[in-house]
Tab-separated table of C-alpha atoms and ligand atoms in Angstrom:
chain	number	residue	atom	x	y	z
A	25	MET	CA	-9.446	24.070	-20.275
A	26	LYS	CA	-6.790	26.203	-18.563
A	27	SER	CA	-7.057	24.838	-15.055
A	28	LEU	CA	-8.972	22.264	-13.072
A	29	THR	CA	-9.811	22.051	-9.381
A	30	VAL	CA	-10.364	18.776	-7.567
A	31	GLU	CA	-11.348	17.999	-3.982
A	32	THR	CA	-10.461	14.656	-2.412
A	33	SER	CA	-10.562	13.030	1.026
A	34	PRO	CA	-7.756	11.044	2.652
A	35	SER	CA	-7.914	7.278	2.582
A	36	LEU	CA	-7.585	5.794	6.074
A	37	ALA	CA	-6.281	2.233	5.977
A	38	LEU	CA	-8.154	-0.038	8.377
A	39	ILE	CA	-5.785	-2.759	7.188
A	40	LYS	CA	-2.372	-1.420	6.220
A	41	TYR	CA	-0.141	-1.455	3.218
A	42	TRP	CA	3.451	-1.336	4.460
A	43	GLY	CA	6.447	-2.065	2.241
A	44	LYS	CA	6.847	-2.223	-1.499
A	45	SER	CA	7.161	-5.202	-3.789
A	46	ASP	CA	8.593	-2.941	-6.512
A	47	THR	CA	10.226	0.301	-5.428
A	48	ILE	CA	10.498	1.762	-8.951
A	49	ARG	CA	6.814	1.253	-9.748
A	50	ASN	CA	5.784	1.836	-6.136
A	51	LEU	CA	3.753	-1.366	-5.897
A	52	PRO	CA	2.489	-2.365	-2.430
A	53	ALA	CA	3.798	-5.566	-0.848
A	54	THR	CA	0.597	-6.081	1.175
A	55	SER	CA	-3.107	-5.616	0.435
A	56	SER	CA	-4.863	-2.750	2.166
A	57	LEU	CA	-8.491	-2.033	2.994
A	58	ALA	CA	-9.446	1.583	3.560
A	59	VAL	CA	-12.225	4.046	4.176
A	60	SER	CA	-12.472	7.582	2.869
A	61	LEU	CA	-12.690	10.346	5.518
A	62	ASP	CA	-15.500	12.717	4.724
A	63	SER	CA	-14.610	15.706	6.934
A	64	LEU	CA	-10.970	15.968	5.854
A	65	ARG	CA	-10.498	17.586	2.460
A	66	THR	CA	-7.658	18.488	0.111
A	67	ARG	CA	-8.404	21.009	-2.625
A	68	THR	CA	-5.975	21.221	-5.540
A	69	THR	CA	-5.970	23.399	-8.642
A	70	VAL	CA	-3.719	22.360	-11.498
A	71	SER	CA	-2.859	24.491	-14.524
A	72	ILE	CA	-0.454	24.273	-17.436
A	73	ALA	CA	2.781	26.126	-16.651
A	74	LYS	CA	6.387	26.660	-17.768
A	75	GLU	CA	7.792	24.293	-15.152
A	76	ASP	CA	6.467	21.659	-12.751
A	77	GLN	CA	5.774	23.119	-9.343
A	78	VAL	CA	3.583	22.304	-6.378
A	79	TYR	CA	2.528	24.719	-3.655
A	80	ILE	CA	1.141	23.151	-0.485
A	81	ASN	CA	-0.694	25.664	1.681
A	82	GLU	CA	1.035	28.467	-0.295
A	83	GLU	CA	4.527	27.028	0.247
A	84	LEU	CA	6.625	25.690	-2.645
A	85	ALA	CA	7.197	21.949	-2.091
A	86	PRO	CA	10.563	20.255	-2.901
A	87	ALA	CA	10.566	19.467	-6.646
A	88	GLU	CA	12.169	16.004	-6.285
A	89	ARG	CA	9.157	14.696	-4.332
A	90	PHE	CA	6.989	15.266	-7.429
A	91	GLN	CA	9.342	14.619	-10.357
A	92	THR	CA	8.559	10.927	-10.929
A	93	PHE	CA	4.877	11.675	-10.553
A	94	PHE	CA	4.878	14.469	-13.172
A	95	ASP	CA	7.013	12.372	-15.555
A	96	ASN	CA	4.435	9.594	-15.274
A	97	LEU	CA	1.571	12.043	-15.744
A	98	ARG	CA	3.137	13.065	-19.080
A	99	LYS	CA	3.763	9.439	-20.035
A	100	VAL	CA	0.205	8.319	-19.253
A	101	THR	CA	-1.481	11.264	-21.007
A	102	GLY	CA	1.000	11.446	-23.927
A	103	SER	CA	1.537	15.126	-23.187
A	104	THR	CA	4.707	17.240	-22.964
A	105	ALA	CA	3.044	19.857	-20.744
A	106	ARG	CA	4.441	21.128	-17.439
A	107	PHE	CA	2.116	21.650	-14.493
A	108	SER	CA	1.634	24.080	-11.663
A	109	ALA	CA	-0.437	22.955	-8.685
A	110	HIS	CA	-1.788	24.808	-5.671
A	111	SER	CA	-3.030	22.601	-2.901
A	112	THR	CA	-4.668	23.372	0.446
A	113	ALA	CA	-5.931	21.034	3.144
A	114	ASN	CA	-8.331	21.625	6.030
A	115	PHE	CA	-6.160	19.411	8.295
A	116	PRO	CA	-2.439	19.194	9.222
A	117	VAL	CA	-0.300	17.811	6.372
A	118	ALA	CA	2.600	15.316	6.679
A	119	ALA	CA	1.509	14.584	10.251
A	120	GLY	CA	0.251	11.018	9.791
A	121	LEU	CA	-3.250	11.972	8.685
A	122	ALA	CA	-2.882	10.444	5.211
A	123	SER	CA	-2.485	13.852	3.546
A	124	SER	CA	-0.319	12.297	0.827
A	125	SER	CA	-3.217	10.024	-0.171
A	126	SER	CA	-5.681	12.875	-0.777
A	127	GLY	CA	-2.887	15.160	-2.050
A	128	PHE	CA	-1.573	12.896	-4.806
A	129	ALA	CA	-5.078	11.721	-5.711
A	130	ALA	CA	-6.200	15.328	-6.242
A	131	LEU	CA	-3.034	16.146	-8.187
A	132	ALA	CA	-3.395	13.071	-10.401
A	133	LEU	CA	-7.079	13.614	-11.104
A	134	ALA	CA	-6.772	17.340	-11.836
A	135	GLY	CA	-3.605	16.956	-13.952
A	136	ALA	CA	-4.822	13.933	-15.938
A	137	ARG	CA	-8.323	15.316	-16.587
A	138	LEU	CA	-6.835	18.629	-17.682
A	139	ILE	CA	-5.115	16.802	-20.539
A	140	ASP	CA	-7.631	14.016	-21.149
A	141	PRO	CA	-11.178	14.640	-19.817
A	142	ASP	CA	-12.139	11.011	-20.592
A	143	ILE	CA	-9.271	9.282	-18.796
A	144	SER	CA	-10.489	6.359	-16.656
A	145	GLN	CA	-10.456	6.400	-12.854
A	146	GLU	CA	-8.468	3.169	-12.969
A	147	THR	CA	-5.684	4.834	-14.976
A	148	VAL	CA	-5.702	7.872	-12.669
A	149	SER	CA	-5.573	5.591	-9.617
A	150	ALA	CA	-2.467	3.881	-11.043
A	151	LEU	CA	-0.938	7.288	-11.785
A	152	ALA	CA	-1.613	8.559	-8.240
A	153	ARG	CA	0.181	5.456	-6.937
A	154	PHE	CA	3.480	6.805	-8.278
A	155	GLY	CA	3.175	9.690	-5.823
A	156	SER	CA	1.999	7.624	-2.870
A	157	ALA	CA	0.534	4.123	-2.961
A	158	SER	CA	-2.292	5.058	-0.576
A	159	ALA	CA	-3.304	7.811	-3.054
A	160	ALA	CA	-4.431	5.091	-5.478
A	161	ARG	CA	-7.275	4.429	-2.981
A	162	SER	CA	-8.249	8.113	-2.552
A	163	LEU	CA	-9.533	8.206	-6.137
A	164	PHE	CA	-12.691	6.530	-4.888
A	165	GLY	CA	-15.058	7.294	-2.060
A	166	GLY	CA	-16.391	4.820	0.501
A	167	PHE	CA	-14.492	1.600	1.122
A	168	THR	CA	-11.610	0.648	-1.170
A	169	VAL	CA	-8.967	-2.019	-1.523
A	170	LEU	CA	-5.508	-1.857	-3.029
A	171	LYS	CA	-4.361	-5.422	-3.511
A	172	ARG	CA	-0.721	-6.362	-3.154
A	173	HIS	CA	1.379	-5.966	-6.340
A	174	HIS	CA	-1.601	-4.222	-8.027
A	175	GLU	CA	-1.315	-0.963	-9.927
A	176	SER	CA	-4.675	0.551	-9.099
A	177	SER	CA	-7.245	0.448	-6.358
A	178	GLN	CA	-10.813	-0.862	-6.543
A	179	PRO	CA	-13.897	0.637	-4.904
A	180	LEU	CA	-16.052	-1.797	-2.906
A	181	SER	CA	-19.817	-1.714	-3.189
A	182	ILE	CA	-20.255	-1.600	0.569
A	183	GLU	CA	-22.415	0.916	2.414
A	184	TRP	CA	-21.837	1.263	6.135
A	185	PRO	CA	-23.247	4.697	6.958
A	186	GLU	CA	-23.261	4.156	10.754
A	187	LEU	CA	-19.470	3.926	10.879
A	188	ARG	CA	-17.688	6.891	12.456
A	189	VAL	CA	-13.997	7.732	12.664
A	190	ILE	CA	-12.739	9.852	15.563
A	191	ILE	CA	-9.326	11.331	14.872
A	192	GLY	CA	-7.258	12.262	17.900
A	193	ILE	CA	-4.761	14.900	16.786
A	194	VAL	CA	-1.941	14.389	19.227
A	195	THR	CA	0.283	16.935	17.456
A	196	ALA	CA	-0.021	18.919	14.243
A	197	GLN	CA	3.755	18.833	13.726
A	198	SER	CA	5.228	17.104	10.671
A	199	LYS	CA	6.464	13.584	11.226
A	200	PRO	CA	10.225	13.148	11.702
A	201	VAL	CA	10.615	10.342	9.113
A	202	SER	CA	8.574	9.928	5.910
A	203	SER	CA	6.515	6.749	5.554
A	204	ARG	CA	8.448	6.053	2.358
A	205	LEU	CA	11.758	5.948	4.233
A	206	ALA	CA	10.347	4.111	7.265
A	207	MET	CA	8.870	1.291	5.167
A	208	GLU	CA	12.066	0.885	3.154
A	209	ARG	CA	14.071	0.672	6.373
A	210	ALA	CA	11.667	-1.961	7.665
A	211	ARG	CA	11.867	-3.990	4.450
A	212	GLU	CA	15.647	-3.873	4.359
A	213	THR	CA	16.518	-4.319	8.039
A	214	SER	CA	13.666	-5.634	10.211
A	215	PRO	CA	13.755	-9.367	11.043
A	216	PHE	CA	9.972	-9.050	11.615
A	217	TYR	CA	9.274	-7.863	8.066
A	218	SER	CA	8.902	-11.402	6.689
A	219	CYS	CA	6.392	-12.254	9.492
A	220	TRP	CA	4.467	-9.109	8.592
A	221	LEU	CA	4.239	-10.223	4.951
A	222	GLU	CA	3.287	-13.750	5.954
A	223	GLU	CA	0.325	-12.655	8.082
A	224	ALA	CA	-0.912	-9.642	6.143
A	225	GLU	CA	-2.987	-11.352	3.444
A	226	SER	CA	-5.011	-13.490	5.818
A	227	VAL	CA	-5.700	-10.436	8.032
A	228	PHE	CA	-6.771	-8.544	4.902
A	229	SER	CA	-9.206	-11.183	3.614
A	230	ARG	CA	-10.795	-11.771	7.034
A	231	SER	CA	-11.228	-7.999	7.429
A	232	LEU	CA	-12.824	-7.661	4.033
A	233	GLN	CA	-15.388	-10.230	5.103
A	234	ALA	CA	-15.969	-8.378	8.389
A	235	VAL	CA	-16.554	-5.058	6.588
A	236	GLN	CA	-18.952	-6.771	4.189
A	237	ASN	CA	-20.846	-8.127	7.211
A	238	HIS	CA	-20.761	-4.781	9.105
A	239	ASP	CA	-19.096	-6.747	11.887
A	240	LEU	CA	-17.036	-4.338	14.004
A	241	SER	CA	-16.369	-6.964	16.701
A	242	THR	CA	-14.451	-9.051	14.151
A	243	LEU	CA	-12.927	-6.130	12.264
A	244	GLY	CA	-11.589	-4.357	15.389
A	245	PRO	CA	-9.081	-7.011	16.558
A	246	LEU	CA	-7.898	-7.472	12.953
A	247	MET	CA	-7.331	-3.706	12.617
A	248	ARG	CA	-5.277	-3.814	15.795
A	249	LYS	CA	-3.250	-6.738	14.547
A	250	SER	CA	-2.556	-4.918	11.287
A	251	TYR	CA	-1.263	-1.638	12.742
A	252	LEU	CA	0.587	-3.212	15.663
A	253	SER	CA	2.371	-5.706	13.377
A	254	MET	CA	3.244	-2.816	11.068
A	255	PHE	CA	4.747	-0.888	13.994
A	256	SER	CA	6.661	-3.963	15.134
A	257	THR	CA	8.610	-3.793	11.858
A	258	MET	CA	9.453	-0.147	12.585
A	259	LEU	CA	10.640	-0.780	16.144
A	260	THR	CA	12.881	-3.609	14.943
A	261	SER	CA	14.380	-1.659	12.026
A	262	THR	CA	17.946	-0.364	12.035
A	263	PRO	CA	17.794	2.466	12.894
A	264	PRO	CA	14.373	2.094	14.516
A	265	THR	CA	11.530	4.453	13.612
A	266	PHE	CA	9.474	5.951	16.455
A	267	TYR	CA	6.254	7.778	15.662
A	268	TRP	CA	4.279	7.310	18.886
A	269	MET	CA	3.996	9.970	21.575
A	270	PRO	CA	2.838	9.428	25.176
A	271	GLU	CA	-0.616	10.753	24.200
A	272	SER	CA	-0.871	8.076	21.477
A	273	THR	CA	-0.530	5.348	24.116
A	274	GLY	CA	-3.000	7.226	26.324
A	275	LEU	CA	-5.614	7.119	23.575
A	276	ILE	CA	-5.000	3.418	22.912
A	277	ARG	CA	-5.569	2.759	26.630
A	278	SER	CA	-8.780	4.807	26.594
A	279	CYS	CA	-10.124	2.687	23.720
A	280	GLU	CA	-9.344	-0.403	25.768
A	281	GLU	CA	-11.163	1.063	28.790
A	282	LEU	CA	-14.186	1.911	26.656
A	283	ARG	CA	-14.293	-1.622	25.285
A	284	ASN	CA	-14.030	-3.022	28.814
A	285	SER	CA	-17.107	-0.981	29.683
A	286	GLY	CA	-18.995	-2.465	26.731
A	287	ILE	CA	-18.492	0.269	24.111
A	288	GLU	CA	-16.890	-0.926	20.903
A	289	VAL	CA	-14.152	1.491	19.865
A	290	TRP	CA	-11.177	0.171	17.917
A	291	GLU	CA	-8.122	2.228	17.141
A	292	THR	CA	-5.597	2.317	14.342
A	293	MET	CA	-2.490	4.383	13.620
A	294	ASP	CA	-0.392	5.243	10.586
A	295	ALA	CA	3.090	6.644	10.085
A	296	GLY	CA	2.633	9.315	12.747
A	297	PRO	CA	1.457	9.783	16.351
A	298	GLN	CA	-2.244	10.397	15.622
A	299	VAL	CA	-4.816	7.824	16.721
A	300	LYS	CA	-7.903	7.116	14.614
A	301	MET	CA	-10.744	5.406	16.421
A	302	ILE	CA	-13.612	3.569	14.784
A	303	CYS	CA	-17.012	3.226	16.426
A	304	MET	CA	-20.677	3.144	15.508
A	305	ASP	CA	-22.818	6.278	15.436
A	306	LYS	CA	-24.850	5.082	18.446
A	307	ASP	CA	-21.695	5.099	20.613
A	308	LEU	CA	-20.184	8.322	19.265
A	309	GLU	CA	-21.463	10.717	21.929
A	310	THR	CA	-20.434	8.575	24.922
A	311	THR	CA	-17.052	7.835	23.341
A	312	LEU	CA	-16.278	11.488	22.586
A	313	LYS	CA	-17.318	12.577	26.076
A	314	TYR	CA	-15.033	9.977	27.632
A	315	LEU	CA	-12.087	10.803	25.365
A	316	LYS	CA	-12.418	14.564	25.843
A	317	SER	CA	-12.512	14.314	29.614
A	318	ALA	CA	-9.562	11.872	29.727
A	319	HIS	CA	-7.498	13.906	27.202
A	320	PRO	CA	-8.482	17.582	27.495
A	321	ARG	CA	-5.456	18.776	25.498
A	322	ILE	CA	-6.078	16.587	22.442
A	323	GLU	CA	-8.154	17.878	19.535
A	324	PHE	CA	-10.749	15.429	18.193
A	325	LEU	CA	-12.253	15.442	14.706
A	326	VAL	CA	-15.167	13.243	13.717
A	327	SER	CA	-15.625	11.891	10.235
A	328	ARG	CA	-18.194	9.841	8.379
A	329	VAL	CA	-17.475	7.637	5.391
A	330	GLY	CA	-16.458	10.009	2.583
A	331	GLY	CA	-17.686	10.241	-0.987
A	332	ALA	CA	-15.948	10.278	-4.369
A	333	PRO	CA	-13.618	13.141	-5.382
A	334	LYS	CA	-15.297	16.317	-6.677
A	335	VAL	CA	-14.047	17.799	-9.936
B	406	LIG	O1	1.073	5.808	0.707
B	406	LIG	P1	2.206	6.130	1.596
B	406	LIG	O2	3.509	5.920	0.941
B	406	LIG	O3	2.088	7.500	2.205
B	406	LIG	O4	2.172	5.087	2.830
B	406	LIG	C1	1.026	4.897	3.600
B	406	LIG	C2	1.292	3.944	4.663
B	406	LIG	C3	0.227	3.827	5.731
B	406	LIG	O5	-0.532	5.000	5.861
B	406	LIG	C4	0.934	3.577	7.062
B	406	LIG	C5	-0.694	2.631	5.484
B	406	LIG	C6	-1.741	2.778	4.408
B	406	LIG	O6	-2.107	1.734	3.845
B	406	LIG	O7	-2.236	3.892	4.154
């Protein structure tokens, strides 16, 4: 085979990983629970080349961001090959929409399968983790977990087809600070980081139960706790990291208003200003109507639970 094309979806953490327990191996310090976003796609073609290079939306990406990943790809597959990758996404990249999760998952799957067509998903998930820990989860569709200190992610045998994710794109601009830097800052300087670690595992296991029970009323407050505790470590870092924009707070308020009127919509955020809102299919139309009239300048995307990567 000369080249291989893979399509993946980003992995949206309902319960966050934030911080590393091993920075060299890029192991997560907290367990995360995520869902794959069907309508967002990254498409990556990898071929053997003279030197390692990655083009994202036709632009050459900085080589150092990919060096460790490519070195590990060679180590895992026992190959000495160099790789060229061309990647496109149907959504803004590096803007807090988990593009690194689908991006590194696609790169890992295409590169590894190019060398070894029989390589296991577990091995590829661990390889993707070297690029971005959340990418370990994007190797699988549906609901996934990446447990703390673990090398690879596991798919969950949970079907919840009524679940919808509304993504409020507050800005398509790239985020000012990478999640990698922000979480290291938090680990090294935030006095709240140890509280975050202390609480995270109990929030994770209660959420897992809630997802298994299709219980949004229990999951929602736990999702909130997870992202707000994560942000508390950013605000108390030195220097602090700010990702939110006024529109982010506006969307959070709108979710609260909807809940007060009896519609269950629960939001979450990642390392960026975008707000992702979870609701059930039956409430989607009313929720979207409300959000669009309250925030006419914000673009909204709707996603279902995504499937496995396509090779
Ligand atoms: O995988 P990274 O290094 O891009 O970090 C992802 C961090 C969060 O998106 C904030 C949380 C998560 O679990 O995806």
